[in-house]
Amino acid sequence: MKNRRQFLKVAGLSTLGLAGGLALPGMARAAGLKDSYRSGQEALKGGHWGMVIDTRAFDSPEKFEAVISACHKYHNVPAINSKREVKWIWKDGYHQTFTDQKDNYPAKDVLERKYLMLCNHCVNPACVRVCPTQATFRRSDGIVVMDYHRCIGCRFCMAACPYGARSFNFEDPRNFLEDRELNVSFPTRMRGVVEKCTFCSELLAVGKAPLCVEASEGAIVFGDLDDPASDVRKVLAENFTIRRKPTLGTEPSVYYII
Amino acid sequence: MLEKVLKGRPSFYIWLAVLGAIITLGSLVYLYQVFVGLRITDLSRDVSWGFYIAQFTYMVGVAASAVMLVLPAYFHHYTKFKKMIILGEFLAIGACVVCMLFIFVDLGQPQRVLNVILHPTPNSVMFWDMVVLSGYLCLNLLIGWVTLEAERHQVEPPKWIKTFIYISVFWAFSIHTVTAFLYAGIPGRHYWLTAVMAARFLASAFCSGPALLLLLVFVVRRVTGFDPGRDAIRTLTKIIAYAMGINIFLFCLELFTAFYSQIPGHMHPLTALFSGHDGHALWINGWMWTAAVLAILSFLLMAFPGTRDNESLLPYTLGILVIATWIDKSLGMLWAGFTPNTFETMTPYAPSIAEILIGLGVYGVGALIVSVLWKIALDVKREAGTFSKPA
């Protein structure tokens, strides 16, 4: 009896010691790392990233295609041709994009034009407010991003987003990437998580502009809305612009020149 | 008291076996969903919640409805309910589990569900819903078990349990209010963005929950001879009648605001629910009209004493009430929130066979829990002599 008790004591203490021994250095390392994450020298920094889309310049399907495929190829967005599609940036008609504009007689070219849609990176994002795990959050530079590893796939954010900017992986997206050249510098996703546009935060971190901006040949202007001298603020000062569903108070960071 | 489950008639075990088979079938389909993803549902990018979340919403109401017995009994000393209270509490336990399971089967990454606790997020209503639902489950387990144990020993329940009973009354209101807040606080979903949502949910819960309870009690009365007492049935039916009246009234308030203001966003979901889209009838239209007719019919049948106190008619009245509220608050509520979608267009949705089978499995689990708990409660009552005729 005594022997067994002694054995248990020793075994218990050893396990505890072993576990502590393994965990402590790791914890110390993690504590040390906390302040060691810094953005790189070349990273673009902004107080509130925003975008202006000159919809007049998007006058052919090719121009849309260039922008959309640049984004979707780089981010390994699967092409699923069903109502369960995944899309980060896409195009649709005037009334579908600007649902508040109930005009009966819109100008012919305005009505015939297509419009780009993407995540609005709202100042007051409903998706962030409702997420039960903080898997989606707003960074200090205004970009709303996702942690694909924390998302539980409850899709509350999809119900909350008034812009339909979010897609859910109803099945393994990798099934749709098999016959395609993968971009290994950006992660693919797994089934059961929500995803959306990142404003190319991963490219801003290495000093590059978002892919849609690059591919648009000047039709999309990107910059820091907090900086009055920025390109984006200059374009806003010179043009009449509108935002999608402004009355909801979400404060989109994507502006449209009509 | 668990040993009561081991002694029963063969028919009881056949019933449990049937439930077991339904649960097994549902589990197998769920397993398939775990492996291939939610593509086996009819959900989509634009209609991202459906049958599962609809059932969750409805069953939160059933869980909350136990309070319609507890409140009169403990706040107004209406002792005639005391015989039935335990059944209401045990039904609430089954309903709570069903709610949690419906949330669980809806998740894309169910193995990460504990992230809700690991990363608690007070600004998310989903987080609070988890808190209030699990709290309500624990309260009912505690209260149900302690009071039944006391009944078994034929003594008064300990005084301290009363504190928990009072808490449970307020807690019941909270679970359904928080569930309504899941919907009522998000911008851009016109049908959900209404301040009366929580009130409507409560009214609907307080008629449909007790109606379901009474229906189950009638089944039990036929099978076992348990008699809840005529006065208790009549009082509860009156409560159901009032709650249904308020429920219909609140729905009419929605109609007024939408159609008198003529604001398209308010009108669209309602017209889509009842008359379709762009001149095309939708599958849900028939269901919604059925719900409307049955709701009014059940209310009229309960509004007048002649039909309300007619015990052979009552099960049918309660049955159509449950169907009406179920259509309105589960699928109708969810469907209309996503129709029209955020682009003011329409994406069709109808629950898939897989969704329905998984849903049946979840309901099977609830039925199994309620069957076992009610068996225990009724056997205890039989031994304590509080079974057949009211004291």
mmCIF file of C-alpha atoms in Angstrom, chain A:
data_model
loop_
_atom_site.group_PDB
_atom_site.id
_atom_site.type_symbol
_atom_site.label_atom_id
_atom_site.label_comp_id
_atom_site.label_asym_id
_atom_site.label_seq_id
_atom_site.Cartn_x
_atom_site.Cartn_y
_atom_site.Cartn_z
ATOM 1 C CA MET A 1 0.000 0.000 0.000
ATOM 2 C CA LYS A 2 2.690 2.431 1.084
ATOM 3 C CA ASN A 3 4.794 1.541 -1.899
ATOM 4 C CA ARG A 4 1.989 2.229 -4.299
ATOM 5 C CA ARG A 5 1.255 5.569 -2.735
ATOM 6 C CA GLN A 6 4.910 6.483 -2.871
ATOM 7 C CA PHE A 7 5.093 5.419 -6.476
ATOM 8 C CA LEU A 8 2.105 7.538 -7.370
ATOM 9 C CA LYS A 9 3.607 10.522 -5.563
ATOM 10 C CA VAL A 10 6.893 10.237 -7.373
ATOM 11 C CA ALA A 11 5.238 9.576 -10.710
ATOM 12 C CA GLY A 12 2.889 12.516 -10.260
ATOM 13 C CA LEU A 13 5.647 14.885 -9.288
ATOM 14 C CA SER A 14 7.826 13.734 -12.168
ATOM 15 C CA THR A 15 5.025 14.250 -14.662
ATOM 16 C CA LEU A 16 4.368 17.687 -13.269
ATOM 17 C CA GLY A 17 8.046 18.557 -13.398
ATOM 18 C CA LEU A 18 8.365 17.236 -16.921
ATOM 19 C CA ALA A 19 5.318 19.124 -18.110
ATOM 20 C CA GLY A 20 6.517 22.309 -16.415
ATOM 21 C CA GLY A 21 9.984 21.853 -17.791
ATOM 22 C CA LEU A 22 8.616 21.503 -21.286
ATOM 23 C CA ALA A 23 6.107 24.317 -20.983
ATOM 24 C CA LEU A 24 8.131 26.972 -19.195
ATOM 25 C CA PRO A 25 10.780 27.639 -21.841
ATOM 26 C CA GLY A 26 8.013 27.781 -24.450
ATOM 27 C CA MET A 27 6.054 30.243 -22.373
ATOM 28 C CA ALA A 28 9.149 32.357 -21.818
ATOM 29 C CA ARG A 29 9.812 32.318 -25.543
ATOM 30 C CA ALA A 30 6.246 33.348 -26.269
ATOM 31 C CA ALA A 31 6.430 36.178 -23.731
ATOM 32 C CA GLY A 32 9.651 37.381 -25.336
ATOM 33 C CA LEU A 33 8.083 37.254 -28.798
ATOM 34 C CA LYS A 34 5.199 39.476 -27.817
ATOM 35 C CA ASP A 35 7.028 42.710 -28.578
ATOM 36 C CA SER A 36 9.336 41.301 -31.199
ATOM 37 C CA TYR A 37 6.754 41.330 -34.023
ATOM 38 C CA ARG A 38 7.424 44.440 -36.047
ATOM 39 C CA SER A 39 6.439 45.354 -39.546
ATOM 40 C CA GLY A 40 9.265 45.252 -42.049
ATOM 41 C CA GLN A 41 11.276 48.249 -43.219
ATOM 42 C CA GLU A 42 9.573 48.207 -46.607
ATOM 43 C CA ALA A 43 5.992 47.848 -45.277
ATOM 44 C CA LEU A 44 3.440 50.447 -46.339
ATOM 45 C CA LYS A 45 1.888 52.080 -43.292
ATOM 46 C CA GLY A 46 -1.425 53.867 -43.098
ATOM 47 C CA GLY A 47 -3.873 55.108 -40.490
ATOM 48 C CA HIS A 48 -6.964 54.092 -42.463
ATOM 49 C CA TRP A 49 -6.568 52.364 -45.798
ATOM 50 C CA GLY A 50 -9.238 53.208 -48.347
ATOM 51 C CA MET A 51 -10.009 52.874 -52.007
ATOM 52 C CA VAL A 52 -11.686 54.847 -54.787
ATOM 53 C CA ILE A 53 -12.999 52.949 -57.810
ATOM 54 C CA ASP A 54 -13.518 54.988 -60.971
ATOM 55 C CA THR A 55 -16.417 53.026 -62.388
ATOM 56 C CA ARG A 56 -16.284 55.018 -65.652
ATOM 57 C CA ALA A 57 -12.966 53.410 -66.499
ATOM 58 C CA PHE A 58 -14.371 49.871 -66.259
ATOM 59 C CA ASP A 59 -15.990 49.850 -69.676
ATOM 60 C CA SER A 60 -15.130 46.377 -70.940
ATOM 61 C CA PRO A 61 -15.359 42.826 -69.582
ATOM 62 C CA GLU A 62 -11.602 42.450 -70.053
ATOM 63 C CA LYS A 63 -10.880 45.212 -67.561
ATOM 64 C CA PHE A 64 -12.979 43.491 -64.914
ATOM 65 C CA GLU A 65 -11.436 40.148 -65.774
ATOM 66 C CA ALA A 66 -7.904 41.532 -65.330
ATOM 67 C CA VAL A 67 -8.705 42.806 -61.834
ATOM 68 C CA ILE A 68 -10.740 39.824 -60.672
ATOM 69 C CA SER A 69 -8.356 37.160 -61.933
ATOM 70 C CA ALA A 70 -5.313 38.984 -60.518
ATOM 71 C CA CYS A 71 -6.909 38.771 -57.066
ATOM 72 C CA HIS A 72 -8.410 35.313 -57.306
ATOM 73 C CA LYS A 73 -5.286 33.709 -58.819
ATOM 74 C CA TYR A 74 -2.921 35.155 -56.255
ATOM 75 C CA HIS A 75 -5.180 34.322 -53.296
ATOM 76 C CA ASN A 76 -6.000 30.809 -54.519
ATOM 77 C CA VAL A 77 -9.709 31.590 -54.600
ATOM 78 C CA PRO A 78 -11.492 28.537 -56.025
ATOM 79 C CA ALA A 79 -13.743 28.975 -59.054
ATOM 80 C CA ILE A 80 -16.993 27.300 -57.974
ATOM 81 C CA ASN A 81 -19.806 27.784 -60.412
ATOM 82 C CA SER A 82 -22.829 27.559 -58.094
ATOM 83 C CA LYS A 83 -24.689 29.509 -55.450
ATOM 84 C CA ARG A 84 -21.992 28.272 -53.064
ATOM 85 C CA GLU A 85 -19.275 30.182 -54.926
ATOM 86 C CA VAL A 86 -16.331 31.863 -53.228
ATOM 87 C CA LYS A 87 -15.478 35.360 -54.382
ATOM 88 C CA TRP A 88 -13.345 38.184 -53.043
ATOM 89 C CA ILE A 89 -13.924 40.740 -55.771
ATOM 90 C CA TRP A 90 -16.654 40.537 -58.400
ATOM 91 C CA LYS A 91 -18.939 42.608 -60.608
ATOM 92 C CA ASP A 92 -22.689 43.177 -60.823
ATOM 93 C CA GLY A 93 -25.279 45.682 -62.072
ATOM 94 C CA TYR A 94 -26.048 49.168 -60.790
ATOM 95 C CA HIS A 95 -29.124 48.233 -58.744
ATOM 96 C CA GLN A 96 -27.483 45.163 -57.231
ATOM 97 C CA THR A 97 -24.426 47.162 -56.192
ATOM 98 C CA PHE A 98 -26.138 50.334 -55.007
ATOM 99 C CA THR A 99 -29.393 48.969 -53.601
ATOM 100 C CA ASP A 100 -30.261 52.313 -51.996
ATOM 101 C CA GLN A 101 -30.310 54.067 -55.383
ATOM 102 C CA LYS A 102 -33.911 53.525 -56.367
ATOM 103 C CA ASP A 103 -33.791 55.882 -59.384
ATOM 104 C CA ASN A 104 -36.382 55.102 -62.027
ATOM 105 C CA TYR A 105 -34.515 56.789 -64.851
ATOM 106 C CA PRO A 106 -30.804 56.362 -64.332
ATOM 107 C CA ALA A 107 -28.494 57.544 -67.091
ATOM 108 C CA LYS A 108 -28.181 54.876 -69.767
ATOM 109 C CA ASP A 109 -24.460 54.319 -69.361
ATOM 110 C CA VAL A 110 -24.771 54.197 -65.559
ATOM 111 C CA LEU A 111 -27.421 51.519 -65.826
ATOM 112 C CA GLU A 112 -25.516 49.475 -68.406
ATOM 113 C CA ARG A 113 -22.206 49.682 -66.572
ATOM 114 C CA LYS A 114 -21.014 46.942 -64.257
ATOM 115 C CA TYR A 115 -19.561 47.701 -60.856
ATOM 116 C CA LEU A 116 -16.847 46.075 -58.826
ATOM 117 C CA MET A 117 -17.706 44.850 -55.354
ATOM 118 C CA LEU A 118 -15.404 43.724 -52.581
ATOM 119 C CA CYS A 119 -15.183 43.919 -48.801
ATOM 120 C CA ASN A 120 -15.704 47.536 -47.747
ATOM 121 C CA HIS A 121 -13.304 47.329 -44.785
ATOM 122 C CA CYS A 122 -15.822 49.289 -42.753
ATOM 123 C CA VAL A 123 -14.832 51.633 -39.959
ATOM 124 C CA ASN A 124 -17.730 50.181 -37.956
ATOM 125 C CA PRO A 125 -17.910 46.607 -39.231
ATOM 126 C CA ALA A 126 -20.955 44.550 -38.240
ATOM 127 C CA CYS A 127 -19.073 41.317 -39.019
ATOM 128 C CA VAL A 128 -16.443 42.105 -36.386
ATOM 129 C CA ARG A 129 -19.102 43.027 -33.839
ATOM 130 C CA VAL A 130 -20.915 39.697 -34.141
ATOM 131 C CA CYS A 131 -17.991 37.256 -34.450
ATOM 132 C CA PRO A 132 -18.048 35.054 -31.308
ATOM 133 C CA THR A 133 -14.337 34.169 -31.442
ATOM 134 C CA GLN A 134 -12.657 37.355 -32.737
ATOM 135 C CA ALA A 135 -11.674 35.344 -35.794
ATOM 136 C CA THR A 136 -12.480 38.437 -37.807
ATOM 137 C CA PHE A 137 -11.087 41.710 -36.539
ATOM 138 C CA ARG A 138 -10.174 45.240 -37.592
ATOM 139 C CA ARG A 139 -6.503 46.119 -37.624
ATOM 140 C CA SER A 140 -5.181 49.492 -36.474
ATOM 141 C CA ASP A 141 -4.745 50.481 -40.135
ATOM 142 C CA GLY A 142 -8.472 49.916 -40.780
ATOM 143 C CA ILE A 143 -8.236 46.611 -42.636
ATOM 144 C CA VAL A 144 -10.769 43.955 -41.605
ATOM 145 C CA VAL A 145 -9.160 40.528 -41.755
ATOM 146 C CA MET A 146 -9.888 36.876 -40.934
ATOM 147 C CA ASP A 147 -8.046 34.288 -38.912
ATOM 148 C CA TYR A 148 -8.909 31.130 -40.854
ATOM 149 C CA HIS A 149 -7.581 28.975 -38.038
ATOM 150 C CA ARG A 150 -9.810 30.419 -35.373
ATOM 151 C CA CYS A 151 -13.038 30.661 -37.402
ATOM 152 C CA ILE A 152 -15.601 28.089 -36.245
ATOM 153 C CA GLY A 153 -17.752 28.531 -39.354
ATOM 154 C CA CYS A 154 -20.875 29.796 -37.568
ATOM 155 C CA ARG A 155 -21.500 32.274 -40.441
ATOM 156 C CA PHE A 156 -22.855 34.974 -38.116
ATOM 157 C CA CYS A 157 -20.560 37.414 -39.979
ATOM 158 C CA MET A 158 -22.218 36.505 -43.291
ATOM 159 C CA ALA A 159 -25.660 37.270 -41.859
ATOM 160 C CA ALA A 160 -24.341 40.535 -40.409
ATOM 161 C CA CYS A 161 -22.469 41.854 -43.475
ATOM 162 C CA PRO A 162 -24.873 44.099 -45.433
ATOM 163 C CA TYR A 163 -22.636 43.917 -48.510
ATOM 164 C CA GLY A 164 -22.513 40.170 -49.188
ATOM 165 C CA ALA A 165 -18.741 40.424 -49.052
ATOM 166 C CA ARG A 166 -18.146 37.117 -47.311
ATOM 167 C CA SER A 167 -17.937 33.597 -48.694
ATOM 168 C CA PHE A 168 -18.145 30.308 -46.844
ATOM 169 C CA ASN A 169 -16.298 27.174 -47.853
ATOM 170 C CA PHE A 170 -19.206 24.769 -48.095
ATOM 171 C CA GLU A 171 -16.741 22.115 -49.280
ATOM 172 C CA ASP A 172 -12.987 21.684 -49.505
ATOM 173 C CA PRO A 173 -11.844 24.568 -51.754
ATOM 174 C CA ARG A 174 -8.711 22.585 -52.660
ATOM 175 C CA ASN A 175 -10.898 20.271 -54.754
ATOM 176 C CA PHE A 176 -11.341 23.193 -57.126
ATOM 177 C CA LEU A 177 -7.686 24.128 -57.217
ATOM 178 C CA GLU A 178 -6.312 20.794 -58.410
ATOM 179 C CA ASP A 179 -5.952 21.655 -62.093
ATOM 180 C CA ARG A 180 -4.641 25.103 -61.378
ATOM 181 C CA GLU A 181 -1.240 26.543 -60.654
ATOM 182 C CA LEU A 182 -1.200 27.297 -56.934
ATOM 183 C CA ASN A 183 0.382 30.379 -55.469
ATOM 184 C CA VAL A 184 2.433 28.851 -52.689
ATOM 185 C CA SER A 185 3.150 32.221 -51.076
ATOM 186 C CA PHE A 186 -0.496 32.554 -49.984
ATOM 187 C CA PRO A 187 -2.309 29.867 -47.958
ATOM 188 C CA THR A 188 -5.226 27.913 -49.349
ATOM 189 C CA ARG A 189 -8.212 27.541 -47.032
ATOM 190 C CA MET A 190 -9.994 24.493 -45.701
ATOM 191 C CA ARG A 191 -13.690 23.656 -45.754
ATOM 192 C CA GLY A 192 -15.935 25.119 -43.093
ATOM 193 C CA VAL A 193 -14.398 28.586 -42.722
ATOM 194 C CA VAL A 194 -15.422 32.014 -43.965
ATOM 195 C CA GLU A 195 -13.118 34.083 -46.173
ATOM 196 C CA LYS A 196 -13.042 37.449 -47.900
ATOM 197 C CA CYS A 197 -10.892 40.215 -49.373
ATOM 198 C CA THR A 198 -7.858 41.189 -47.253
ATOM 199 C CA PHE A 199 -7.134 44.531 -48.959
ATOM 200 C CA CYS A 200 -3.909 42.648 -49.766
ATOM 201 C CA SER A 201 -2.615 43.259 -46.253
ATOM 202 C CA GLU A 202 0.020 40.592 -46.968
ATOM 203 C CA LEU A 203 1.342 42.676 -49.891
ATOM 204 C CA LEU A 204 1.187 45.987 -48.018
ATOM 205 C CA ALA A 205 3.461 44.324 -45.471
ATOM 206 C CA VAL A 206 6.164 43.991 -48.125
ATOM 207 C CA GLY A 207 5.657 47.419 -49.632
ATOM 208 C CA LYS A 208 3.377 46.493 -52.537
ATOM 209 C CA ALA A 209 -0.003 47.897 -53.524
ATOM 210 C CA PRO A 210 -3.112 45.672 -53.625
ATOM 211 C CA LEU A 211 -3.351 43.468 -56.731
ATOM 212 C CA CYS A 212 -6.641 44.926 -57.959
ATOM 213 C CA VAL A 213 -5.120 48.398 -57.827
ATOM 214 C CA GLU A 214 -2.113 47.226 -59.856
ATOM 215 C CA ALA A 215 -4.265 45.404 -62.396
ATOM 216 C CA SER A 216 -6.716 48.294 -62.837
ATOM 217 C CA GLU A 217 -4.188 50.527 -64.628
ATOM 218 C CA GLY A 218 -5.145 53.582 -62.649
ATOM 219 C CA ALA A 219 -8.883 53.001 -62.393
ATOM 220 C CA ILE A 220 -8.609 52.095 -58.707
ATOM 221 C CA VAL A 221 -6.787 54.443 -56.367
ATOM 222 C CA PHE A 222 -5.620 53.151 -52.996
ATOM 223 C CA GLY A 223 -4.215 55.082 -50.085
ATOM 224 C CA ASP A 224 -4.444 56.400 -46.555
ATOM 225 C CA LEU A 225 -7.753 58.173 -45.951
ATOM 226 C CA ASP A 226 -6.298 59.776 -42.811
ATOM 227 C CA ASP A 227 -3.621 61.543 -44.836
ATOM 228 C CA PRO A 228 -5.003 64.678 -46.562
ATOM 229 C CA ALA A 229 -2.074 64.631 -48.987
ATOM 230 C CA SER A 230 -2.677 61.052 -50.135
ATOM 231 C CA ASP A 231 -3.714 60.186 -53.709
ATOM 232 C CA VAL A 232 -6.958 58.732 -52.477
ATOM 233 C CA ARG A 233 -7.929 61.930 -50.667
ATOM 234 C CA LYS A 234 -7.015 64.012 -53.741
ATOM 235 C CA VAL A 235 -9.279 61.897 -55.944
ATOM 236 C CA LEU A 236 -12.080 62.164 -53.369
ATOM 237 C CA ALA A 237 -11.689 65.959 -53.229
ATOM 238 C CA GLU A 238 -11.942 66.260 -57.005
ATOM 239 C CA ASN A 239 -14.794 63.833 -57.745
ATOM 240 C CA PHE A 240 -18.325 63.140 -56.627
ATOM 241 C CA THR A 241 -18.271 59.706 -55.000
ATOM 242 C CA ILE A 242 -20.783 57.413 -53.333
ATOM 243 C CA ARG A 243 -20.529 54.419 -51.035
ATOM 244 C CA ARG A 244 -22.681 51.317 -50.790
ATOM 245 C CA LYS A 245 -25.521 51.478 -48.212
ATOM 246 C CA PRO A 246 -24.167 54.514 -46.347
ATOM 247 C CA THR A 247 -27.285 54.853 -44.164
ATOM 248 C CA LEU A 248 -26.463 51.691 -42.197
ATOM 249 C CA GLY A 249 -23.632 53.439 -40.376
ATOM 250 C CA THR A 250 -20.979 50.854 -41.178
ATOM 251 C CA GLU A 251 -18.752 53.527 -42.786
ATOM 252 C CA PRO A 252 -17.330 51.713 -45.814
ATOM 253 C CA SER A 253 -13.780 52.552 -46.881
ATOM 254 C CA VAL A 254 -14.484 51.859 -50.558
ATOM 255 C CA TYR A 255 -15.731 54.815 -52.608
ATOM 256 C CA TYR A 256 -17.141 54.846 -56.140
ATOM 257 C CA ILE A 257 -16.884 57.568 -58.791
ATOM 258 C CA ILE A 258 -20.029 57.207 -60.901
#
